[in-house]
Amino acid sequence: MTLRDIQKQVDEWASQFKLPYWQPLEILARLVEETGELARELNHRFGAKKKKETEPKGDLGDEITDVMFTLCCLANREGIDLQAEWDKMMGKKLYGRDNQRFERK
């Protein structure tokens, strides 16, 4: 599934509602919330703040996809083709400014 396919799937779901997408700052607030949930799970797994024994183990994949979904909503709302933007960004990583930036194996 491409990013374009994912955006289309999100748009098909959102289009069933009277207001398919929130305003950009509302989406940003949701993104911050979802990112906080991801950060909390990472902190429980790898940081100093471990979960209580009574707390269920979180789902890292679920938290990551919540962030992705919210980003797709923002991109769709603003008419941004994430596939095109991804390809452009990877061009910088593979062939442009970041090509020799990091030490290779």
PDB file of C-alpha atoms in Angstrom:
ATOM      1  CA  MET A   1       0.000   0.000   0.000  1.00  0.00           C
ATOM      2  CA  THR A   2       1.433   3.386  -0.962  1.00  0.00           C
ATOM      3  CA  LEU A   3       1.084   6.602   0.979  1.00  0.00           C
ATOM      4  CA  ARG A   4      -1.328   7.726  -1.723  1.00  0.00           C
ATOM      5  CA  ASP A   5      -3.447   4.620  -1.054  1.00  0.00           C
ATOM      6  CA  ILE A   6      -3.379   5.296   2.676  1.00  0.00           C
ATOM      7  CA  GLN A   7      -4.463   8.914   2.160  1.00  0.00           C
ATOM      8  CA  LYS A   8      -7.285   7.756  -0.087  1.00  0.00           C
ATOM      9  CA  GLN A   9      -8.438   5.254   2.527  1.00  0.00           C
ATOM     10  CA  VAL A  10      -8.439   7.954   5.215  1.00  0.00           C
ATOM     11  CA  ASP A  11     -10.329  10.319   2.909  1.00  0.00           C
ATOM     12  CA  GLU A  12     -12.954   7.693   2.087  1.00  0.00           C
ATOM     13  CA  TRP A  13     -13.540   7.169   5.799  1.00  0.00           C
ATOM     14  CA  ALA A  14     -13.582  10.899   6.627  1.00  0.00           C
ATOM     15  CA  SER A  15     -15.844  11.795   3.694  1.00  0.00           C
ATOM     16  CA  GLN A  16     -18.803  10.049   5.291  1.00  0.00           C
ATOM     17  CA  PHE A  17     -19.066  12.879   7.837  1.00  0.00           C
ATOM     18  CA  LYS A  18     -20.647  16.299   7.417  1.00  0.00           C
ATOM     19  CA  LEU A  19     -17.314  17.924   8.320  1.00  0.00           C
ATOM     20  CA  PRO A  20     -14.730  15.392   7.144  1.00  0.00           C
ATOM     21  CA  TYR A  21     -11.714  17.235   8.542  1.00  0.00           C
ATOM     22  CA  TRP A  22     -11.198  19.551  11.472  1.00  0.00           C
ATOM     23  CA  GLN A  23      -9.474  22.903  11.134  1.00  0.00           C
ATOM     24  CA  PRO A  24      -5.652  22.711  10.891  1.00  0.00           C
ATOM     25  CA  LEU A  25      -4.997  23.853  14.463  1.00  0.00           C
ATOM     26  CA  GLU A  26      -7.537  21.337  15.767  1.00  0.00           C
ATOM     27  CA  ILE A  27      -5.768  18.594  13.832  1.00  0.00           C
ATOM     28  CA  LEU A  28      -2.459  19.819  15.235  1.00  0.00           C
ATOM     29  CA  ALA A  29      -3.858  19.579  18.767  1.00  0.00           C
ATOM     30  CA  ARG A  30      -4.919  15.995  18.023  1.00  0.00           C
ATOM     31  CA  LEU A  31      -1.478  15.249  16.572  1.00  0.00           C
ATOM     32  CA  VAL A  32       0.188  16.566  19.730  1.00  0.00           C
ATOM     33  CA  GLU A  33      -2.138  14.388  21.821  1.00  0.00           C
ATOM     34  CA  GLU A  34      -1.381  11.281  19.748  1.00  0.00           C
ATOM     35  CA  THR A  35       2.348  12.039  19.774  1.00  0.00           C
ATOM     36  CA  GLY A  36       2.166  12.356  23.558  1.00  0.00           C
ATOM     37  CA  GLU A  37       0.588   8.909  23.780  1.00  0.00           C
ATOM     38  CA  LEU A  38       3.402   7.532  21.611  1.00  0.00           C
ATOM     39  CA  ALA A  39       5.985   9.279  23.790  1.00  0.00           C
ATOM     40  CA  ARG A  40       4.393   7.857  26.930  1.00  0.00           C
ATOM     41  CA  GLU A  41       4.531   4.319  25.565  1.00  0.00           C
ATOM     42  CA  LEU A  42       8.162   4.739  24.500  1.00  0.00           C
ATOM     43  CA  ASN A  43       9.015   6.155  27.916  1.00  0.00           C
ATOM     44  CA  HIS A  44       7.384   3.166  29.608  1.00  0.00           C
ATOM     45  CA  ARG A  45       9.337   0.756  27.451  1.00  0.00           C
ATOM     46  CA  PHE A  46      12.727   2.433  27.233  1.00  0.00           C
ATOM     47  CA  GLY A  47      12.780   5.316  29.697  1.00  0.00           C
ATOM     48  CA  ALA A  48      12.990   5.714  33.415  1.00  0.00           C
ATOM     49  CA  LYS A  49       9.223   5.778  33.988  1.00  0.00           C
ATOM     50  CA  LYS A  50       8.064   2.173  33.877  1.00  0.00           C
ATOM     51  CA  LYS A  51       4.395   1.191  33.930  1.00  0.00           C
ATOM     52  CA  LYS A  52       2.796   0.007  37.119  1.00  0.00           C
ATOM     53  CA  GLU A  53       2.366  -3.737  37.321  1.00  0.00           C
ATOM     54  CA  THR A  54      -1.402  -3.227  37.184  1.00  0.00           C
ATOM     55  CA  GLU A  55      -1.250  -1.272  33.889  1.00  0.00           C
ATOM     56  CA  PRO A  56      -1.680  -3.219  30.660  1.00  0.00           C
ATOM     57  CA  LYS A  57       1.143  -3.224  28.138  1.00  0.00           C
ATOM     58  CA  GLY A  58       0.556  -0.584  25.468  1.00  0.00           C
ATOM     59  CA  ASP A  59       0.559  -1.182  21.745  1.00  0.00           C
ATOM     60  CA  LEU A  60       3.411   0.752  20.135  1.00  0.00           C
ATOM     61  CA  GLY A  61       2.176   0.023  16.616  1.00  0.00           C
ATOM     62  CA  ASP A  62      -1.262   1.382  17.505  1.00  0.00           C
ATOM     63  CA  GLU A  63       0.248   4.620  18.795  1.00  0.00           C
ATOM     64  CA  ILE A  64       2.404   5.061  15.682  1.00  0.00           C
ATOM     65  CA  THR A  65      -0.529   4.498  13.336  1.00  0.00           C
ATOM     66  CA  ASP A  66      -2.646   6.980  15.305  1.00  0.00           C
ATOM     67  CA  VAL A  67       0.033   9.592  14.526  1.00  0.00           C
ATOM     68  CA  MET A  68       0.087   8.532  10.867  1.00  0.00           C
ATOM     69  CA  PHE A  69      -3.708   8.729  10.593  1.00  0.00           C
ATOM     70  CA  THR A  70      -3.748  12.221  12.064  1.00  0.00           C
ATOM     71  CA  LEU A  71      -0.983  13.358   9.691  1.00  0.00           C
ATOM     72  CA  CYS A  72      -2.995  11.958   6.777  1.00  0.00           C
ATOM     73  CA  CYS A  73      -6.008  13.973   7.926  1.00  0.00           C
ATOM     74  CA  LEU A  74      -3.924  17.144   7.947  1.00  0.00           C
ATOM     75  CA  ALA A  75      -2.402  16.389   4.545  1.00  0.00           C
ATOM     76  CA  ASN A  76      -5.795  15.587   3.034  1.00  0.00           C
ATOM     77  CA  ARG A  77      -7.321  18.740   4.475  1.00  0.00           C
ATOM     78  CA  GLU A  78      -4.546  20.839   2.978  1.00  0.00           C
ATOM     79  CA  GLY A  79      -4.407  18.998  -0.361  1.00  0.00           C
ATOM     80  CA  ILE A  80      -0.900  17.652   0.190  1.00  0.00           C
ATOM     81  CA  ASP A  81       0.115  14.512  -1.701  1.00  0.00           C
ATOM     82  CA  LEU A  82       2.188  12.657   0.889  1.00  0.00           C
ATOM     83  CA  GLN A  83       3.534  10.240  -1.709  1.00  0.00           C
ATOM     84  CA  ALA A  84       4.971  13.087  -3.790  1.00  0.00           C
ATOM     85  CA  GLU A  85       6.371  14.778  -0.675  1.00  0.00           C
ATOM     86  CA  TRP A  86       7.852  11.486   0.553  1.00  0.00           C
ATOM     87  CA  ASP A  87       9.521  10.860  -2.792  1.00  0.00           C
ATOM     88  CA  LYS A  88      10.948  14.391  -2.770  1.00  0.00           C
ATOM     89  CA  MET A  89      12.261  13.978   0.782  1.00  0.00           C
ATOM     90  CA  MET A  90      13.820  10.591   0.028  1.00  0.00           C
ATOM     91  CA  GLY A  91      15.556  12.137  -2.975  1.00  0.00           C
ATOM     92  CA  LYS A  92      17.331  14.447  -0.530  1.00  0.00           C
ATOM     93  CA  LYS A  93      18.271  11.502   1.678  1.00  0.00           C
ATOM     94  CA  LEU A  94      19.432   9.235  -1.135  1.00  0.00           C
ATOM     95  CA  TYR A  95      20.936  11.658  -3.633  1.00  0.00           C
ATOM     96  CA  GLY A  96      21.036  15.116  -2.110  1.00  0.00           C
ATOM     97  CA  ARG A  97      22.214  16.889   0.965  1.00  0.00           C
ATOM     98  CA  ASP A  98      22.003  13.903   3.325  1.00  0.00           C
ATOM     99  CA  ASN A  99      23.636  11.357   1.032  1.00  0.00           C
ATOM    100  CA  GLN A 100      27.011  11.498   2.809  1.00  0.00           C
ATOM    101  CA  ARG A 101      25.817  12.930   6.118  1.00  0.00           C
ATOM    102  CA  PHE A 102      26.049   9.817   8.290  1.00  0.00           C
ATOM    103  CA  GLU A 103      28.743   7.195   8.759  1.00  0.00           C
ATOM    104  CA  ARG A 104      27.979   4.058   6.768  1.00  0.00           C
ATOM    105  CA  LYS A 105      28.412   0.458   7.896  1.00  0.00           C
TER     106      LYS A 105
END
